Amino acid sequence: MEQASAYRRLGSFHLTAERARDEKQELMETVLVNEMHSRTNQAIDPTALRAQLRDGALLETRAWLASGWEEGADGRSFPVTNPATGDILARVASLGAAEVEKAIASSALAQRGWQKRTSHERAKLLRAWYDLIMANADDLAFIMTSEQGKPLAEARGEITYAASFVEWFAEEAKRVYGDVMPHPQGDKRIVVIRQPIGVCAAITPWNFPAAMITRKVAPALAAGCSIIVRPADLTPLTALALVVLAERAGIPAGVLQVVCGPSREIGAVLTASPIVRKLSFTGSTEVGRVLMSQSSATIKRLSLELGGNAPFIVFDDADLDAAVEGAMASKYRNSGQTCVCANRFLVQAGIHDRFVDALTRRVQALKVGNGIEPGVQQGPLIQKSACDHLNQLIDDAVSKGARIVTGGKGHPLGGTFFEPTVIADATPAMRLAREELFGPVGPVFRFEDEAEAIAMANDTEYGLAAYLYTRDHGRIWRVGEALEYGMVGLNTGVISNEVAPFGGVKQSGLGREGSRYGIEEYLEIKYLCTQV
C-alpha cells in the first residue's frame, strides 16, 4: 500500500510538472503565432510565399543533386498547393528515371570520400546544420504550414523536433564503437568494427515533412553514408528548404541529394539499383509491402515505419483529466494525421460516459481554420481524398450502430476542413476498428475488464504505438508488456523524441529510428581475424 501510495504521489508530481510545461509551451506558442502573423496581418498570399520569409532563398523549387540545383528535364514540374486555400504555392522540378540513376551514381562517388572523414568532422558539419535549422525555424515553420496545413505553433514544434535528430546524431557519430573478442585459438585475435552500409535512399511522407527527413538523413550522414531523399509530392518545399541549409552548413555535394517526381518511377529506380544498399520508408503498410518486394532482388536492408491502429486504453481508475489531455494530444494533433495517433479509444465501462462527455467538451472547443491564423488548433486535411475516406468510415460506423456525439462531417469552412469528431458506441465490426483513420475522428469503444482490453487492443495487423491510462502500478506492467506494439505510452499521450527508439512490430514496420539504436540501421558489422 505504501509503495502504491508513493507511486501515486510520484505520478501526481510528474503530471503537475507536465501541465506546467504545457502551460509555458502554450504561452510560447501564442507569442510565436502572433509574431508570425504580424508579418502579413492577413492569411498568407500563396502567390508571394517567398516575400513572406525573412530569407526568401529558403523557398527552393529545383532538385538538389551532386551537380547543384537542377531543373527537371524539359522543364517538367508539378504544382504544390496550400491545403487551406487550394491555391498553388509553387511548381517544383520533376525528375525522371534517368536523372535518378545519375543521382545514384554520384551518390556512390560522394560516399567514398564522406566515409573517410573522421567522425568528428562529420559531427561538426551536422552540428552546423542543426544550428542553421534552429536559426531559421520561423521561416521553415511558415513554409511547412503553407504546404501542409498544420497550425504554425505545431509546425514550429516540428522544426524543433526535426532539429533534435540532427543534434543527437551529430553526437552519436562519435560513438560508433567496435569490439575486441578472445579467439578460441591463442595465436589469433578477433576485432569487430562497424562501417557505413553505403548509399542509402529515403522516401518520406507529407504529414511530418521535416522530422521524417532528419530522422533518416541525420543517422545516415553520421554513420558515413550518402543518402538520396525522395520527399512527398504534397510537401517538397520543406525538404528543399532543409537542404538549402545543409548546403550552407558545408555538407558536401552528392552526400545529400533530393529528387522529386513520380513516386512509382523514382521508387522503382531506387529499389532496383544494386548501388543503393539501404532504403528507409515512412508511409502506408500497402506501399511498404510493394517496396519490400521490389527490394528483394538486391537484398537491401530496409527500415519501414508503416501504418498504425493505436489503441488508447482508459481504465476505471485512470486520472480522467490526464486521460482526456493525453487523448487530445494523441488524437487531434496535426488534424489526426499522424501514424502514432490514437485510432481507437478503448474505455472501461465505469468511466466510459464521463470520458466521452469530457472529451466531447474539449473537442468542441477546438478552433478550426487556416493554420496561419492566430489561435487555430486544427488546420485542414491534406487533400479531399482524406475527407472522403473519413466520410466512408463514419457512414459505415453509423450504419452498424455507432452514434455521432459531435462533428462527423466536413467543416462549414469547406474545402478539406473536417469537423473534429467523437463517435460513441463503436464496435469491432466497424471498419474504423480495423482501418487507419488519419483524421480528427475519435471512435470510443467500451470494455469490461483487463483481459478484454488487451484482446481488443491486439486484434489488429498493426503494432506501432499504444497508450494506457491507469493508476494501478501492477496493471501498467501487465498490460504494457501484453500489448503487441513497438511503443507504449503509459499515462502519457506524447511518446516521440530523439532519444527513444521509434518503430513498430507486426505489419507496422521494421527497424528503429532515433536513439542510439537508430544509427545501427546504417552500419554494417565487419569481423577482422588477426594472426599474432
Coordinates of C-alpha atoms in Angstrom, one line a residue:
M1 CA 0.0 0.0 0.0
E2 CA 2.8 2.4 0.9
Q3 CA 4.5 1.6 -2.4
A4 CA 1.3 2.2 -4.3
S5 CA 0.7 5.5 -2.5
A6 CA 4.2 6.6 -3.2
Y7 CA 3.8 5.8 -6.9
R8 CA 0.6 7.8 -7.0
R9 CA 2.3 10.8 -5.4
L10 CA 5.2 10.5 -7.9
G11 CA 2.7 10.2 -10.8
S12 CA 0.9 13.3 -9.5
F13 CA 4.1 15.2 -9.3
H14 CA 5.0 14.3 -12.9
L15 CA 1.5 15.2 -14.2
T16 CA 1.7 18.6 -12.4
A17 CA 5.1 19.3 -13.8
E18 CA 3.9 18.2 -17.3
R19 CA 0.9 20.5 -17.1
A20 CA 3.2 23.4 -16.0
R21 CA 5.4 22.8 -19.0
D22 CA 2.3 22.6 -21.2
E23 CA 1.1 26.0 -19.9
K24 CA 4.6 27.5 -20.6
Q25 CA 4.6 25.9 -24.1
E26 CA 1.1 27.2 -24.8
L27 CA 2.2 30.8 -23.9
M28 CA 5.3 30.5 -26.1
E29 CA 3.2 29.2 -29.0
T30 CA 0.8 32.1 -28.6
V31 CA 3.6 34.6 -28.8
L32 CA 5.0 32.7 -31.9
V33 CA 1.8 32.7 -33.8
N34 CA 1.1 36.4 -33.1
E35 CA 4.6 37.3 -34.2
M36 CA 4.4 35.2 -37.3
H37 CA 1.0 36.5 -38.2
S38 CA 2.2 40.1 -37.8
R39 CA 4.4 39.6 -40.9
T40 CA 1.4 39.8 -43.2
N41 CA -1.5 40.9 -40.9
Q42 CA -3.6 38.6 -43.0
A43 CA -3.7 35.0 -44.3
I44 CA -0.7 34.2 -46.4
D45 CA -0.8 35.2 -50.1
P46 CA 0.3 31.9 -51.7
T47 CA 1.5 33.6 -54.9
A48 CA 4.1 35.5 -52.9
L49 CA 5.3 33.0 -50.4
R50 CA 8.9 33.9 -50.8
A51 CA 8.2 37.5 -49.9
Q52 CA 6.7 36.4 -46.6
L53 CA 10.0 34.8 -45.5
R54 CA 12.9 36.6 -43.8
D55 CA 15.2 34.6 -46.0
G56 CA 13.5 34.1 -49.4
A57 CA 16.3 31.9 -50.6
L58 CA 14.9 29.1 -48.4
L59 CA 12.0 28.7 -50.9
E60 CA 13.7 26.5 -53.4
T61 CA 11.9 24.6 -56.2
R62 CA 14.7 22.8 -58.0
A63 CA 16.2 19.4 -57.3
W64 CA 19.4 19.3 -55.3
L65 CA 21.9 17.0 -57.0
A66 CA 25.6 16.5 -56.9
S67 CA 25.9 19.0 -59.7
G68 CA 23.9 21.6 -57.8
W69 CA 20.4 22.9 -58.1
E70 CA 18.8 21.5 -61.3
E71 CA 15.5 21.9 -63.1
G72 CA 13.6 18.9 -64.4
A73 CA 14.4 17.6 -67.9
D74 CA 12.4 19.5 -70.5
G75 CA 11.2 21.9 -67.7
R76 CA 9.0 19.2 -66.1
S77 CA 7.4 20.3 -62.9
F78 CA 4.4 19.7 -60.6
P79 CA 2.3 22.1 -58.5
V80 CA 2.4 22.4 -54.7
T81 CA -0.8 23.7 -53.2
N82 CA -1.9 25.2 -49.9
P83 CA -4.5 22.7 -48.5
A84 CA -6.2 25.5 -46.6
T85 CA -6.9 27.6 -49.7
G86 CA -6.3 25.3 -52.7
D87 CA -4.0 27.9 -54.2
I88 CA -0.8 26.9 -55.9
L89 CA 2.2 27.9 -53.9
A90 CA 4.9 26.9 -56.4
R91 CA 5.9 24.5 -59.1
V92 CA 8.7 22.0 -58.2
A93 CA 11.1 20.4 -60.6
S94 CA 10.1 16.8 -61.5
L95 CA 12.8 14.3 -62.2
G96 CA 12.6 11.0 -64.2
A97 CA 14.4 7.7 -64.0
A98 CA 17.5 8.8 -66.0
E99 CA 18.1 11.7 -63.6
V100 CA 17.7 9.5 -60.5
E101 CA 20.1 7.0 -62.0
K102 CA 22.7 9.8 -62.3
A103 CA 22.0 10.8 -58.7
I104 CA 22.7 7.2 -57.5
A105 CA 26.0 7.1 -59.4
S106 CA 27.1 10.5 -58.0
S107 CA 26.0 9.4 -54.5
A108 CA 28.3 6.4 -54.7
L109 CA 31.2 8.6 -55.6
A110 CA 30.5 11.1 -52.8
Q111 CA 30.0 8.3 -50.3
R112 CA 33.6 7.2 -50.7
G113 CA 35.0 10.5 -49.6
W114 CA 32.4 11.0 -46.9
Q115 CA 33.1 7.7 -45.1
K116 CA 36.8 8.6 -44.9
R117 CA 36.1 11.7 -43.0
T118 CA 36.6 11.4 -39.3
S119 CA 33.5 11.1 -37.1
H120 CA 34.4 14.4 -35.5
E121 CA 34.4 16.1 -38.9
R122 CA 31.0 14.6 -39.8
A123 CA 29.7 15.6 -36.3
K124 CA 30.9 19.2 -36.8
L125 CA 29.0 19.6 -40.1
L126 CA 25.8 18.0 -38.6
R127 CA 26.0 20.4 -35.7
A128 CA 26.4 23.3 -38.1
W129 CA 23.2 22.1 -39.9
Y130 CA 21.4 21.9 -36.6
D131 CA 22.3 25.5 -35.7
L132 CA 21.1 26.7 -39.1
I133 CA 17.8 24.9 -38.8
M134 CA 17.2 26.4 -35.4
A135 CA 18.2 29.9 -36.6
N136 CA 15.7 29.6 -39.5
A137 CA 12.9 27.8 -37.6
D138 CA 10.3 30.5 -38.1
D139 CA 10.8 30.5 -41.9
L140 CA 10.8 26.7 -42.0
A141 CA 7.6 26.6 -40.0
F142 CA 5.9 29.2 -42.3
I143 CA 6.8 27.1 -45.4
M144 CA 5.5 24.0 -43.7
T145 CA 2.2 25.4 -42.6
S146 CA 1.7 26.8 -46.1
E147 CA 2.1 23.5 -47.9
Q148 CA 1.0 21.0 -45.2
G149 CA -1.7 22.9 -43.3
K150 CA -0.9 22.3 -39.7
P151 CA -1.1 25.3 -37.3
L152 CA 2.0 27.5 -37.1
A153 CA 2.7 26.5 -33.5
E154 CA 2.7 22.8 -34.4
A155 CA 4.9 23.5 -37.4
R156 CA 7.4 25.4 -35.2
G157 CA 7.3 22.4 -32.8
E158 CA 8.0 20.0 -35.6
I159 CA 11.0 22.1 -36.7
T160 CA 12.5 21.9 -33.2
Y161 CA 11.7 18.1 -33.1
A162 CA 13.3 17.7 -36.5
A163 CA 16.4 19.6 -35.5
S164 CA 16.8 17.4 -32.4
F165 CA 17.6 14.4 -34.5
V166 CA 20.4 16.3 -36.2
E167 CA 21.8 17.4 -32.9
W168 CA 21.5 13.9 -31.4
F169 CA 23.2 12.1 -34.3
A170 CA 25.9 14.7 -34.5
E171 CA 27.0 13.3 -31.1
E172 CA 26.2 9.7 -32.0
A173 CA 28.6 9.9 -34.9
K174 CA 31.4 9.9 -32.3
R175 CA 30.1 6.8 -30.6
V176 CA 30.3 4.2 -33.3
Y177 CA 32.2 1.6 -31.3
G178 CA 33.7 -1.8 -32.1
D179 CA 34.7 -4.8 -30.0
V180 CA 37.8 -7.0 -29.3
M181 CA 37.0 -10.6 -28.5
P182 CA 39.1 -13.6 -27.4
H183 CA 39.7 -16.1 -30.1
P184 CA 39.4 -19.8 -29.3
Q185 CA 42.9 -20.2 -30.6
G186 CA 45.6 -18.5 -28.6
D187 CA 47.6 -17.2 -31.6
K188 CA 44.7 -15.2 -33.1
R189 CA 42.6 -12.1 -32.2
I190 CA 39.1 -11.1 -33.1
V191 CA 38.3 -7.4 -33.8
V192 CA 34.8 -6.3 -34.7
I193 CA 34.3 -2.9 -36.4
R194 CA 31.3 -1.1 -37.8
Q195 CA 31.3 0.5 -41.2
P196 CA 28.8 2.6 -43.2
I197 CA 26.4 0.4 -45.2
G198 CA 26.9 2.6 -48.3
V199 CA 24.5 4.6 -50.5
C200 CA 21.1 5.0 -48.8
A201 CA 17.7 6.1 -50.0
A202 CA 14.8 7.7 -48.0
I203 CA 11.2 8.0 -49.1
T204 CA 9.4 10.4 -46.8
P205 CA 5.7 11.3 -46.1
W206 CA 3.8 14.6 -46.1
N207 CA 2.5 14.6 -42.5
F208 CA 5.8 15.5 -40.9
P209 CA 7.8 16.9 -43.8
A210 CA 10.8 18.0 -41.8
A211 CA 11.1 15.5 -39.0
M212 CA 10.7 12.4 -41.2
I213 CA 13.6 13.6 -43.3
T214 CA 16.1 14.5 -40.5
R215 CA 15.2 11.3 -38.6
K216 CA 16.6 9.4 -41.6
V217 CA 19.2 11.7 -43.0
A218 CA 21.0 12.6 -39.8
P219 CA 21.9 9.0 -38.8
A220 CA 22.9 8.1 -42.3
L221 CA 25.3 11.1 -42.5
A222 CA 26.6 10.4 -39.0
A223 CA 27.4 6.8 -39.9
G224 CA 29.3 7.9 -43.0
C225 CA 26.6 7.1 -45.6
S226 CA 25.5 9.2 -48.5
I227 CA 21.7 9.5 -49.0
I228 CA 19.1 10.3 -51.6
V229 CA 15.8 11.7 -50.4
R230 CA 12.5 11.5 -52.3
P231 CA 10.1 13.7 -50.3
A232 CA 6.3 13.6 -50.7
D233 CA 4.9 15.5 -53.7
L234 CA 2.5 17.2 -51.4
T235 CA 5.2 18.8 -49.2
P236 CA 8.5 19.1 -51.0
L237 CA 9.2 22.7 -50.1
T238 CA 10.1 22.0 -46.5
A239 CA 12.5 19.3 -47.6
L240 CA 14.2 21.6 -50.2
A241 CA 14.5 24.4 -47.6
L242 CA 16.2 22.0 -45.2
V243 CA 18.7 21.1 -47.9
V244 CA 19.4 24.7 -48.6
L245 CA 20.6 24.9 -45.0
A246 CA 22.5 21.6 -45.3
E247 CA 24.4 23.1 -48.2
R248 CA 25.2 26.2 -46.2
A249 CA 26.4 24.0 -43.3
G250 CA 29.0 22.5 -45.6
I251 CA 27.5 19.1 -46.3
P252 CA 29.5 18.1 -49.5
A253 CA 27.9 17.9 -52.9
G254 CA 26.5 14.4 -53.6
V255 CA 26.4 13.3 -50.0
L256 CA 22.8 14.5 -49.6
Q257 CA 20.6 14.8 -52.7
V258 CA 16.8 15.5 -53.0
V259 CA 14.9 14.2 -56.0
C260 CA 11.2 15.0 -56.6
G261 CA 8.9 13.5 -59.1
P262 CA 6.7 10.5 -59.9
S263 CA 6.7 8.2 -56.8
R264 CA 6.4 4.9 -58.7
E265 CA 9.1 5.8 -61.2
I266 CA 11.6 7.0 -58.7
G267 CA 10.8 4.3 -56.2
A268 CA 11.3 1.6 -58.8
V269 CA 14.8 3.0 -59.7
L270 CA 15.9 3.3 -56.1
T271 CA 14.7 -0.2 -55.2
A272 CA 16.1 -1.9 -58.3
S273 CA 19.6 -0.3 -58.0
P274 CA 22.3 -2.6 -56.6
I275 CA 24.2 0.5 -55.6
V276 CA 21.6 1.6 -53.1
R277 CA 22.2 -0.7 -50.1
K278 CA 19.6 0.7 -47.7
L279 CA 16.1 2.0 -48.1
S280 CA 14.2 3.8 -45.4
F281 CA 10.5 4.5 -45.9
T282 CA 7.7 6.0 -43.8
G283 CA 4.2 5.6 -45.2
S284 CA 1.4 3.1 -45.6
T285 CA 1.7 -0.6 -45.0
E286 CA 0.4 -1.2 -48.5
V287 CA 3.2 0.8 -50.1
G288 CA 5.7 -0.7 -47.7
R289 CA 4.8 -4.2 -48.9
V290 CA 5.5 -3.1 -52.5
L291 CA 8.9 -1.6 -51.7
M292 CA 9.8 -4.6 -49.7
S293 CA 9.0 -6.8 -52.7
Q294 CA 10.9 -4.6 -55.1
S295 CA 13.9 -4.5 -52.8
S296 CA 14.2 -8.3 -52.5
A297 CA 16.1 -8.7 -55.8
T298 CA 19.0 -6.7 -54.4
I299 CA 18.7 -7.9 -50.8
K300 CA 18.6 -4.3 -49.4
R301 CA 18.4 -3.5 -45.8
L302 CA 15.1 -1.9 -45.0
S303 CA 13.7 0.4 -42.4
L304 CA 10.0 0.6 -42.7
E305 CA 7.8 2.8 -40.5
L306 CA 4.3 1.9 -41.7
G307 CA 0.6 2.2 -40.7
G308 CA -0.8 2.1 -37.2
N309 CA -4.1 1.4 -35.4
A310 CA -3.2 2.7 -32.0
P311 CA -5.4 1.8 -29.0
F312 CA -5.8 4.4 -26.3
I313 CA -6.9 2.4 -23.2
V314 CA -8.5 4.2 -20.3
F315 CA -9.2 2.1 -17.2
D316 CA -11.8 3.0 -14.5
D317 CA -9.0 4.1 -12.1
A318 CA -7.4 6.5 -14.5
D319 CA -7.0 10.2 -13.8
L320 CA -9.8 11.4 -16.1
D321 CA -8.4 14.9 -16.7
A322 CA -5.0 13.5 -17.6
A323 CA -6.5 10.9 -19.9
V324 CA -8.5 13.5 -21.8
E325 CA -5.5 15.7 -22.0
G326 CA -3.5 12.8 -23.4
A327 CA -6.3 11.9 -25.8
M328 CA -6.3 15.4 -27.2
A329 CA -2.6 15.5 -27.7
S330 CA -2.5 12.0 -29.3
K331 CA -5.6 12.1 -31.4
Y332 CA -6.2 15.6 -32.6
R333 CA -2.6 16.9 -33.2
N334 CA -1.9 17.6 -36.8
S335 CA -5.6 17.0 -37.5
G336 CA -5.2 13.4 -36.6
Q337 CA -2.8 12.8 -39.4
T338 CA -0.1 11.0 -37.5
C339 CA 0.9 7.4 -37.6
V340 CA 1.1 7.1 -33.8
C341 CA -2.1 9.0 -33.1
A342 CA -4.9 7.2 -31.1
N343 CA -7.1 5.4 -33.6
R344 CA -9.4 3.7 -31.1
F345 CA -10.3 4.9 -27.6
L346 CA -10.9 1.8 -25.5
V347 CA -12.6 2.9 -22.3
Q348 CA -13.7 0.8 -19.4
A349 CA -17.4 0.8 -18.6
G350 CA -17.2 2.5 -15.2
I351 CA -15.5 5.7 -16.6
H352 CA -16.8 5.4 -20.2
D353 CA -19.6 8.0 -20.1
R354 CA -17.6 10.6 -18.2
F355 CA -14.7 10.2 -20.6
V356 CA -17.0 10.7 -23.6
D357 CA -18.5 13.8 -22.1
A358 CA -15.2 15.3 -21.1
L359 CA -13.5 14.5 -24.4
T360 CA -16.5 16.0 -26.3
R361 CA -16.3 19.3 -24.5
R362 CA -12.6 19.6 -25.3
V363 CA -13.1 18.6 -29.0
Q364 CA -16.0 21.1 -29.4
A365 CA -13.7 23.9 -28.2
L366 CA -11.1 23.3 -30.9
K367 CA -10.7 26.3 -33.2
V368 CA -10.5 25.1 -36.8
G369 CA -9.1 27.2 -39.6
N370 CA -6.1 28.2 -41.8
G371 CA -3.0 27.3 -39.8
I372 CA -1.5 30.7 -40.4
E373 CA -4.2 32.4 -38.3
P374 CA -3.7 33.1 -34.6
G375 CA -5.4 30.7 -32.2
V376 CA -6.1 28.0 -34.8
Q377 CA -5.7 24.5 -33.3
Q378 CA -6.7 22.3 -36.2
G379 CA -6.0 23.0 -39.8
P380 CA -7.2 21.3 -43.0
L381 CA -6.7 17.7 -44.0
I382 CA -4.1 17.3 -46.7
Q383 CA -6.4 16.6 -49.6
K384 CA -10.0 15.8 -50.5
S385 CA -9.5 12.1 -50.6
A386 CA -8.7 12.2 -46.9
C387 CA -12.1 13.7 -46.2
D388 CA -13.8 11.1 -48.5
H389 CA -12.1 8.3 -46.5
L390 CA -13.4 9.7 -43.2
N391 CA -16.9 10.1 -44.5
Q392 CA -16.9 6.4 -45.7
L393 CA -15.7 5.1 -42.3
I394 CA -18.2 7.3 -40.4
D395 CA -21.1 6.2 -42.7
D396 CA -20.1 2.5 -42.2
A397 CA -20.0 3.0 -38.4
V398 CA -23.3 4.7 -38.2
S399 CA -25.0 2.0 -40.3
K400 CA -23.7 -0.5 -37.8
G401 CA -25.0 1.3 -34.7
A402 CA -22.4 4.0 -33.8
R403 CA -23.5 7.4 -32.5
I404 CA -22.0 10.7 -33.6
V405 CA -21.6 12.7 -30.4
T406 CA -20.0 15.7 -32.1
G407 CA -18.8 16.6 -35.6
G408 CA -19.0 13.8 -38.2
K409 CA -18.8 15.8 -41.4
G410 CA -17.0 18.3 -43.4
H411 CA -16.5 21.7 -41.7
P412 CA -18.5 24.7 -42.7
L413 CA -15.2 26.3 -43.9
G414 CA -15.4 23.9 -46.8
G415 CA -12.5 22.6 -48.8
T416 CA -10.6 19.9 -46.9
F417 CA -11.6 21.1 -43.5
F418 CA -13.2 18.5 -41.3
E419 CA -15.1 18.8 -38.1
P420 CA -13.3 17.4 -35.0
T421 CA -15.4 14.3 -34.3
V422 CA -16.2 12.0 -31.4
I423 CA -18.1 8.8 -32.1
A424 CA -19.6 6.6 -29.3
D425 CA -20.9 3.0 -29.3
A426 CA -18.1 1.9 -31.7
T427 CA -17.7 -1.9 -32.1
P428 CA -15.0 -4.2 -33.6
A429 CA -17.4 -4.9 -36.5
M430 CA -16.9 -1.5 -37.9
R431 CA -14.3 -0.5 -40.5
L432 CA -12.9 2.2 -38.2
A433 CA -11.9 -0.5 -35.8
R434 CA -9.5 -2.0 -38.4
E435 CA -8.5 0.8 -40.7
E436 CA -6.2 3.8 -40.0
L437 CA -8.4 6.9 -39.8
F438 CA -5.7 9.5 -40.4
G439 CA -8.1 12.3 -39.4
P440 CA -9.7 14.1 -36.5
V441 CA -12.2 11.3 -35.7
G442 CA -12.1 9.6 -32.3
P443 CA -14.2 6.5 -32.0
V444 CA -14.9 5.3 -28.4
F445 CA -15.2 1.5 -27.7
R446 CA -16.4 0.1 -24.3
F447 CA -14.7 -2.8 -22.5
E448 CA -15.4 -4.5 -19.2
D449 CA -12.1 -5.9 -17.9
E450 CA -8.3 -6.0 -18.4
A451 CA -8.4 -9.2 -20.5
E452 CA -11.0 -7.8 -22.9
A453 CA -9.0 -4.5 -23.3
I454 CA -5.8 -6.4 -24.2
A455 CA -7.7 -8.7 -26.6
M456 CA -9.3 -5.7 -28.3
A457 CA -6.1 -3.7 -28.5
N458 CA -4.1 -6.6 -30.1
D459 CA -6.9 -7.5 -32.6
T460 CA -5.1 -5.8 -35.5
E461 CA -2.4 -6.5 -38.0
Y462 CA -0.7 -3.3 -36.9
G463 CA 1.7 -2.8 -33.9
L464 CA 3.2 0.7 -33.9
A465 CA 2.0 2.6 -30.8
A466 CA -0.4 2.1 -27.9
Y467 CA -1.4 4.2 -24.9
L468 CA -2.6 3.2 -21.5
Y469 CA -4.0 5.2 -18.6
T470 CA -4.3 3.7 -15.1
R471 CA -3.2 4.4 -11.6
D472 CA -2.5 0.7 -10.9
H473 CA 1.2 0.1 -10.9
G474 CA 0.9 -3.6 -11.5
R475 CA -1.6 -3.1 -14.3
I476 CA 0.9 -0.7 -16.0
W477 CA 3.4 -3.5 -16.3
R478 CA 1.0 -6.3 -17.1
V479 CA -0.9 -4.5 -19.8
G480 CA 2.2 -2.6 -21.1
E481 CA 4.0 -5.9 -21.6
A482 CA 1.0 -7.7 -23.1
L483 CA 0.3 -5.1 -25.8
E484 CA 1.8 -6.1 -29.1
Y485 CA 3.2 -2.8 -30.0
G486 CA 6.7 -1.3 -30.5
M487 CA 5.9 1.7 -28.3
V488 CA 3.6 2.1 -25.4
G489 CA 2.7 5.4 -23.7
L490 CA 2.0 4.9 -20.0
N491 CA -0.2 7.7 -18.7
T492 CA 1.1 10.0 -21.5
G493 CA -0.2 10.7 -25.0
V494 CA 3.1 12.0 -26.4
I495 CA 5.9 9.5 -26.8
S496 CA 8.1 10.6 -29.7
N497 CA 11.6 12.1 -29.1
E498 CA 15.1 11.8 -30.5
V499 CA 16.4 9.7 -27.6
A500 CA 13.8 6.9 -27.8
P501 CA 13.8 4.1 -30.4
F502 CA 10.8 4.8 -32.7
G503 CA 9.3 1.8 -34.6
G504 CA 6.7 -0.9 -34.6
V505 CA 6.1 -4.6 -34.8
K506 CA 3.9 -6.9 -36.9
Q507 CA 2.8 -5.1 -40.1
S508 CA 3.8 -1.7 -38.8
G509 CA 7.3 -2.0 -39.9
L510 CA 10.9 -3.0 -39.5
G511 CA 13.8 -1.3 -37.6
R512 CA 14.1 1.7 -35.3
E513 CA 14.7 5.4 -35.8
G514 CA 16.1 7.8 -33.3
S515 CA 18.0 6.8 -30.2
R516 CA 21.4 5.1 -30.0
Y517 CA 19.8 2.2 -32.0
G518 CA 19.0 4.4 -34.9
I519 CA 22.5 4.7 -36.2
E520 CA 22.9 0.9 -36.2
E521 CA 20.4 0.8 -39.1
Y522 CA 23.1 2.5 -41.3
L523 CA 26.1 0.4 -40.2
E524 CA 27.5 -3.0 -41.2
I525 CA 29.4 -5.2 -38.8
K526 CA 32.8 -6.5 -40.0
Y527 CA 34.9 -9.1 -38.3
L528 CA 38.7 -9.0 -38.6
C529 CA 40.7 -12.1 -37.7
T530 CA 44.4 -11.4 -36.9
Q531 CA 47.2 -13.9 -36.6
V532 CA 49.7 -12.9 -33.9

